[in-house]
Short mmCIF file of C-alpha atoms and ligand atoms in Angstrom, two decimals:
data_model
loop_
_atom_site.label_atom_id
_atom_site.label_comp_id
_atom_site.label_asym_id
_atom_site.label_seq_id
_atom_site.Cartn_x
_atom_site.Cartn_y
_atom_site.Cartn_z
CA MET A 62 -16.35 13.40 23.82
CA VAL A 63 -14.04 14.85 21.16
CA PRO A 64 -15.88 15.13 17.82
CA PHE A 65 -14.67 12.41 15.43
CA THR A 66 -16.35 12.56 12.03
CA VAL A 67 -15.98 11.63 8.39
CA THR A 68 -17.11 14.14 5.75
CA VAL A 69 -17.62 12.59 2.34
CA LEU A 70 -16.58 14.99 -0.44
CA GLY A 71 -16.76 12.50 -3.29
CA ASN A 72 -18.28 9.02 -3.45
CA GLY A 73 -18.31 8.25 -7.16
CA SER A 74 -16.09 5.92 -9.16
CA ALA A 75 -13.90 6.72 -12.16
CA VAL A 76 -16.39 7.89 -14.81
CA PRO A 77 -17.50 11.49 -14.18
CA THR A 78 -21.21 12.31 -13.83
CA SER A 79 -23.21 15.33 -12.77
CA PHE A 80 -24.42 13.62 -9.60
CA GLN A 81 -21.26 12.24 -8.01
CA LYS A 82 -17.62 13.26 -7.69
CA PRO A 83 -14.49 11.11 -7.44
CA SER A 84 -13.21 9.90 -4.06
CA SER A 85 -12.24 12.22 -1.26
CA GLN A 86 -13.00 12.53 2.44
CA LEU A 87 -12.09 14.72 5.37
CA ILE A 88 -11.62 12.99 8.71
CA THR A 89 -12.05 15.39 11.62
CA TYR A 90 -10.81 14.70 15.12
CA GLY A 91 -11.24 17.71 17.41
CA SER A 92 -9.49 20.58 15.65
CA LYS A 93 -7.38 18.23 13.47
CA ARG A 94 -8.39 17.29 9.94
CA PHE A 95 -7.02 14.66 7.62
CA MET A 96 -7.73 14.23 3.93
CA VAL A 97 -8.13 10.78 2.45
CA ASP A 98 -7.85 10.65 -1.34
CA CYS A 99 -8.17 13.71 -3.51
CA GLY A 100 -9.98 12.95 -6.76
CA GLU A 101 -10.59 15.56 -9.43
CA GLY A 102 -12.80 18.38 -8.16
CA THR A 103 -12.07 17.81 -4.47
CA GLN A 104 -11.28 21.47 -3.80
CA MET A 105 -14.45 22.50 -5.62
CA GLN A 106 -16.41 20.17 -3.33
CA MET A 107 -14.68 21.80 -0.35
CA ILE A 108 -15.88 25.17 -1.60
CA THR A 109 -19.40 23.87 -2.27
CA TYR A 110 -19.67 22.35 1.20
CA LYS A 111 -17.78 25.22 2.89
CA THR A 112 -15.34 22.93 4.65
CA GLY A 113 -12.44 25.42 4.45
CA HIS A 114 -8.88 24.23 3.94
CA ARG A 115 -7.37 24.99 7.35
CA HIS A 116 -5.88 22.44 9.71
CA ILE A 117 -5.28 19.94 6.92
CA ASP A 118 -1.65 18.96 7.39
CA HIS A 119 -1.84 15.29 6.39
CA ILE A 120 -3.16 13.78 3.15
CA PHE A 121 -3.45 10.02 2.66
CA ILE A 122 -3.71 8.68 -0.90
CA SER A 123 -4.95 5.10 -1.24
CA HIS A 124 -3.66 4.42 -4.76
CA LEU A 125 -2.74 6.09 -8.01
CA HIS A 126 -5.87 5.60 -10.08
CA GLY A 127 -6.81 9.09 -11.25
CA ASP A 128 -10.16 9.22 -9.47
CA HIS A 129 -8.25 9.10 -6.17
CA PHE A 130 -5.54 11.71 -6.74
CA PHE A 131 -6.09 13.86 -9.86
CA GLY A 132 -7.35 16.69 -7.63
CA LEU A 133 -4.18 16.81 -5.59
CA ILE A 134 -2.02 19.15 -7.69
CA GLY A 135 -4.85 21.68 -7.86
CA PHE A 136 -5.37 21.58 -4.12
CA LEU A 137 -1.63 21.88 -3.42
CA ASN A 138 -1.42 24.87 -5.74
CA THR A 139 -4.38 26.58 -4.06
CA LEU A 140 -2.73 26.20 -0.65
CA HIS A 141 0.32 27.88 -2.20
CA LEU A 142 -1.86 30.75 -3.48
CA TYR A 143 -3.21 31.16 0.05
CA GLY A 144 0.40 31.60 1.19
CA ARG A 145 0.54 28.48 3.31
CA LYS A 146 3.80 28.18 5.26
CA GLN A 147 3.49 25.09 7.41
CA PRO A 148 4.62 21.71 6.03
CA LEU A 149 2.12 19.39 4.39
CA HIS A 150 2.56 15.64 4.74
CA ILE A 151 1.50 13.26 1.99
CA TYR A 152 1.28 9.51 2.53
CA ALA A 153 1.26 7.47 -0.68
CA VAL A 154 3.23 5.04 -2.81
CA LYS A 155 6.55 6.54 -3.83
CA GLU A 156 5.60 7.17 -7.48
CA LEU A 157 3.34 10.03 -6.42
CA GLU A 158 6.29 12.20 -5.48
CA LYS A 159 7.63 11.97 -9.05
CA VAL A 160 4.23 12.89 -10.49
CA ILE A 161 3.85 15.95 -8.27
CA GLU A 162 7.45 17.06 -8.80
CA LEU A 163 7.05 16.86 -12.56
CA GLN A 164 3.80 18.81 -12.47
CA LEU A 165 5.44 21.55 -10.39
CA GLU A 166 8.56 21.55 -12.55
CA VAL A 167 6.86 21.93 -15.94
CA SER A 168 4.67 24.74 -14.63
CA ASN A 169 7.72 26.41 -13.09
CA SER A 170 6.01 26.42 -9.69
CA LYS A 171 7.66 26.55 -6.33
CA LEU A 172 5.31 25.96 -3.44
CA SER A 173 5.30 28.41 -0.53
CA TYR A 174 5.45 25.52 1.95
CA PRO A 175 7.40 22.25 2.34
CA LEU A 176 5.81 19.11 0.95
CA LEU A 177 6.90 16.03 2.86
CA PHE A 178 6.29 12.60 1.36
CA HIS A 179 5.95 9.43 3.38
CA PHE A 180 6.07 6.30 1.27
CA LEU A 181 3.66 3.49 1.96
CA GLY A 182 5.06 -0.01 1.99
CA ALA A 183 4.61 -3.21 3.94
CA GLY A 184 5.07 -1.81 7.47
CA PHE A 185 1.42 -2.20 8.36
CA ARG A 186 1.90 -2.24 12.13
CA GLU A 187 3.85 1.00 12.19
CA THR A 188 1.95 4.22 12.71
CA LEU A 189 1.91 6.60 9.76
CA TYR A 190 0.79 9.46 11.94
CA GLU A 191 0.41 9.81 15.69
CA ASP A 192 -0.39 12.48 18.25
CA LYS A 193 -1.60 12.25 21.83
CA ASN A 194 -5.17 11.40 20.79
CA ILE A 195 -5.14 9.51 17.54
CA GLU A 196 -3.03 7.27 15.32
CA VAL A 197 -3.25 6.31 11.66
CA PHE A 198 -2.22 3.02 10.07
CA HIS A 199 -2.48 1.61 6.55
CA PHE A 200 -3.32 -1.90 5.42
CA PRO A 201 -3.39 -3.80 2.12
CA LEU A 202 -6.36 -3.96 -0.24
CA ASN A 203 -6.74 -6.04 -3.39
CA HIS A 204 -7.02 -3.88 -6.49
CA ARG A 205 -5.52 -3.73 -9.99
CA ILE A 206 -2.59 -1.66 -8.74
CA THR A 207 -1.03 -1.35 -5.27
CA THR A 208 -3.75 0.01 -3.01
CA TYR A 209 -3.98 0.66 0.70
CA GLY A 210 -6.77 1.28 3.14
CA PHE A 211 -6.38 3.54 6.18
CA ILE A 212 -7.47 3.21 9.75
CA PHE A 213 -7.84 6.14 12.15
CA ARG A 214 -7.78 4.93 15.72
CA GLU A 215 -8.34 6.95 18.84
CA LYS A 216 -5.90 6.20 21.66
CA GLN A 217 -7.19 4.93 24.97
CA GLY A 218 -8.20 7.98 27.01
CA GLU A 219 -7.31 8.62 30.65
CA ARG A 220 -9.39 7.15 33.45
CA LYS A 221 -12.11 9.44 34.78
CA LEU A 222 -12.13 10.59 38.40
CA ASN A 223 -15.01 9.77 40.69
CA LYS A 224 -16.66 12.98 41.83
CA SER A 225 -16.84 11.80 45.43
CA PHE A 226 -13.10 11.13 45.45
CA VAL A 227 -12.32 14.75 44.49
CA GLU A 228 -14.80 16.13 47.04
CA ARG A 229 -13.53 13.97 49.85
CA PHE A 230 -9.75 14.11 49.40
CA HIS A 231 -9.15 17.38 47.49
CA PRO A 232 -6.23 15.90 45.51
CA SER A 233 -3.65 18.24 43.97
CA ILE A 234 -3.46 18.60 40.17
CA GLU A 235 -0.45 16.27 40.13
CA GLN A 236 -2.25 13.67 42.20
CA MET A 237 -5.26 13.88 39.90
CA HIS A 238 -3.02 13.28 36.87
CA ALA A 239 -1.45 10.28 38.60
CA VAL A 240 -4.83 8.77 39.45
CA LYS A 241 -6.16 9.41 35.94
CA SER A 242 -3.20 7.55 34.51
CA GLY A 243 -3.96 4.53 36.70
CA HIS A 244 -2.02 5.03 39.96
CA ASP A 245 -3.50 4.33 43.38
CA PHE A 246 -4.01 7.28 45.75
CA ILE A 247 -2.31 7.69 49.12
CA THR A 248 -4.22 9.79 51.65
CA LYS A 249 -2.61 12.23 54.09
CA ALA A 250 -2.97 9.55 56.76
CA GLY A 251 -0.93 7.16 54.59
CA GLU A 252 -3.83 4.93 53.56
CA THR A 253 -3.72 3.52 50.01
CA ILE A 254 -6.92 3.68 47.99
CA ALA A 255 -7.06 1.39 44.97
CA ASN A 256 -7.40 3.18 41.63
CA LYS A 257 -10.50 1.25 40.63
CA GLU A 258 -12.37 2.56 43.68
CA ILE A 259 -11.86 6.20 42.75
CA THR A 260 -12.03 6.16 38.94
CA ILE A 261 -14.33 5.00 36.20
CA ASP A 262 -13.37 3.51 32.85
CA PRO A 263 -12.85 5.97 30.00
CA ALA A 264 -15.03 5.66 26.90
CA PRO A 265 -13.75 2.87 24.62
CA PRO A 266 -11.48 4.22 21.84
CA ARG A 267 -13.26 4.83 18.54
CA SER A 268 -11.93 3.89 15.11
CA TYR A 269 -12.67 4.45 11.45
CA ALA A 270 -11.54 2.38 8.45
CA TYR A 271 -11.44 3.42 4.80
CA CYS A 272 -11.57 0.58 2.24
CA SER A 273 -11.54 1.82 -1.34
CA ASP A 274 -10.78 0.42 -3.92
CA THR A 275 -10.78 -3.32 -3.49
CA ALA A 276 -12.15 -6.63 -4.61
CA TYR A 277 -13.71 -8.73 -1.83
CA PHE A 278 -10.68 -9.19 0.40
CA GLU A 279 -10.89 -11.02 3.71
CA GLU A 280 -7.18 -10.48 4.35
CA ALA A 281 -8.02 -6.88 5.31
CA ILE A 282 -10.25 -8.03 8.17
CA PRO A 283 -7.59 -8.45 10.89
CA PHE A 284 -6.60 -4.81 10.34
CA ILE A 285 -10.12 -3.41 10.61
CA LYS A 286 -11.56 -5.72 13.27
CA ASN A 287 -14.12 -4.01 15.57
CA VAL A 288 -13.99 -0.59 13.91
CA ASN A 289 -16.88 1.67 14.85
CA LEU A 290 -17.37 2.89 11.31
CA LEU A 291 -16.31 1.17 8.10
CA TYR A 292 -16.41 2.95 4.74
CA HIS A 293 -16.29 0.29 2.05
CA GLU A 294 -16.55 0.64 -1.68
CA ALA A 295 -19.67 -0.77 -3.32
CA THR A 296 -19.05 -0.11 -6.98
CA PHE A 297 -21.41 -2.83 -8.19
CA ASP A 298 -24.64 -4.65 -7.30
CA ASN A 299 -25.52 -8.32 -6.96
CA SER A 300 -26.13 -8.77 -10.69
CA GLN A 301 -22.55 -7.69 -11.45
CA GLN A 302 -20.51 -10.05 -9.31
CA LEU A 303 -18.42 -11.22 -12.25
CA LEU A 304 -17.73 -7.67 -13.33
CA ALA A 305 -16.73 -6.77 -9.78
CA LYS A 306 -14.25 -9.65 -9.72
CA GLU A 307 -12.85 -8.76 -13.12
CA LYS A 308 -12.39 -5.07 -12.20
CA PHE A 309 -11.12 -5.73 -8.67
CA HIS A 310 -14.04 -3.91 -7.10
CA SER A 311 -16.73 -4.99 -4.64
CA THR A 312 -20.49 -5.34 -4.67
CA ALA A 313 -22.61 -3.83 -1.91
CA SER A 314 -23.22 -7.34 -0.53
CA GLN A 315 -19.51 -8.03 -0.40
CA ALA A 316 -18.95 -4.77 1.49
CA ALA A 317 -21.61 -5.95 3.95
CA MET A 318 -19.93 -9.36 4.32
CA ILE A 319 -16.68 -7.63 5.22
CA ALA A 320 -18.55 -5.48 7.79
CA VAL A 321 -20.04 -8.64 9.36
CA LYS A 322 -16.74 -10.50 9.49
CA ALA A 323 -14.88 -7.48 10.82
CA ASN A 324 -17.58 -6.93 13.47
CA ALA A 325 -17.89 -3.30 12.40
CA GLY A 326 -20.31 -1.02 14.25
CA LYS A 327 -21.67 0.71 11.16
CA LEU A 328 -21.09 0.46 7.42
CA LEU A 329 -21.02 3.34 4.97
CA LEU A 330 -21.12 2.56 1.25
CA GLY A 331 -19.50 4.57 -1.53
CA HIS A 332 -17.47 4.56 -4.75
CA TYR A 333 -20.68 3.98 -6.68
CA SER A 334 -20.61 3.08 -10.34
CA ALA A 335 -21.70 5.92 -12.65
CA ARG A 336 -24.57 3.73 -13.87
CA PHE A 337 -26.41 4.00 -10.51
CA LYS A 338 -28.02 7.36 -10.15
CA GLU A 339 -30.46 5.57 -7.88
CA ARG A 340 -28.65 3.48 -5.22
CA LYS A 341 -31.54 2.16 -3.15
CA HIS A 342 -30.97 -1.40 -4.35
CA LEU A 343 -27.34 -1.26 -3.20
CA LEU A 344 -28.55 -0.30 0.25
CA GLU A 345 -31.15 -3.08 0.30
CA GLU A 346 -28.64 -5.70 -0.81
CA ALA A 347 -26.17 -4.65 1.86
CA ARG A 348 -28.76 -4.35 4.64
CA GLU A 349 -29.88 -7.92 4.07
CA ILE A 350 -26.44 -8.96 5.27
CA PHE A 351 -25.46 -6.07 7.53
CA PRO A 352 -28.48 -4.07 8.76
CA ASP A 353 -26.56 -1.07 10.09
CA THR A 354 -25.57 0.11 6.60
CA ASN A 355 -26.03 3.54 5.07
CA LEU A 356 -25.37 5.07 1.68
CA SER A 357 -22.79 7.84 1.91
CA VAL A 358 -24.01 11.20 0.61
CA GLU A 359 -21.60 13.86 -0.64
CA GLY A 360 -21.36 16.82 1.70
CA GLU A 361 -22.64 14.83 4.69
CA SER A 362 -20.63 14.13 7.84
CA TYR A 363 -20.82 10.86 9.75
CA GLU A 364 -19.98 10.25 13.39
CA VAL A 365 -17.40 7.56 13.99
ZN1 LIG B 180 -9.03 2.31 -8.37
#
């Protein structure tokens, strides 16, 4: 199976602390890597955790609160210093382009590579990014400013050939491709063999959803239904439900409720408030509702 992982670079919320950094993640699928959010210090975290900067051609920014994009200009500039040539795609609300352009303009900087912006709007069923293995969509969240979540979804793989079929009929490469894509097989004697007799089902496609920042928001559920791994913000605990509502953030229990209703495989918590150096209680509160919950840890990678 192709490796499909999420590396958490920052899982803190807006106020800086010594023990957590603002939001950023790297999603790895095979040799491809995608960045989601780029809070202040993201490139320093990449250095600390030795992730390297190669193969990142697509950056998705959920919203324009500083703890989700203040690291971007620094990272873009570093790529320039490395002499990057290939285009870099950024997916965000349209205001981000103005911000970046102004930052480059006042510092009299011209990047060594093209920066291509893709503006996020209401086209939630359209793919933002797609290749032969994976596609990326966005969906609405409920925060103080326009905010989007992202879903990374593997495409359905080809059918797998039965070993005995290959041994018995010695199909050509072309015939194997045809059978893998679902066609029946015709033997030299002209006999048709049904596809289901000579193939097995491919592994079910895997998917990952990123939900940060948001108040408790059931409207996101149809978009993230049945994901294998859900990252959901858990800024607050059960004693702070009112605060969570007021600030358009979620509690750990609310994240767990979303995981239950979305039928997620696993839940990963993050975007912790700076007041929780110790997050065990967040984990306990969430696990009471959704047992397969874990606390995200900076520098760790999680299988989708
Ligand atoms: Zn925010």
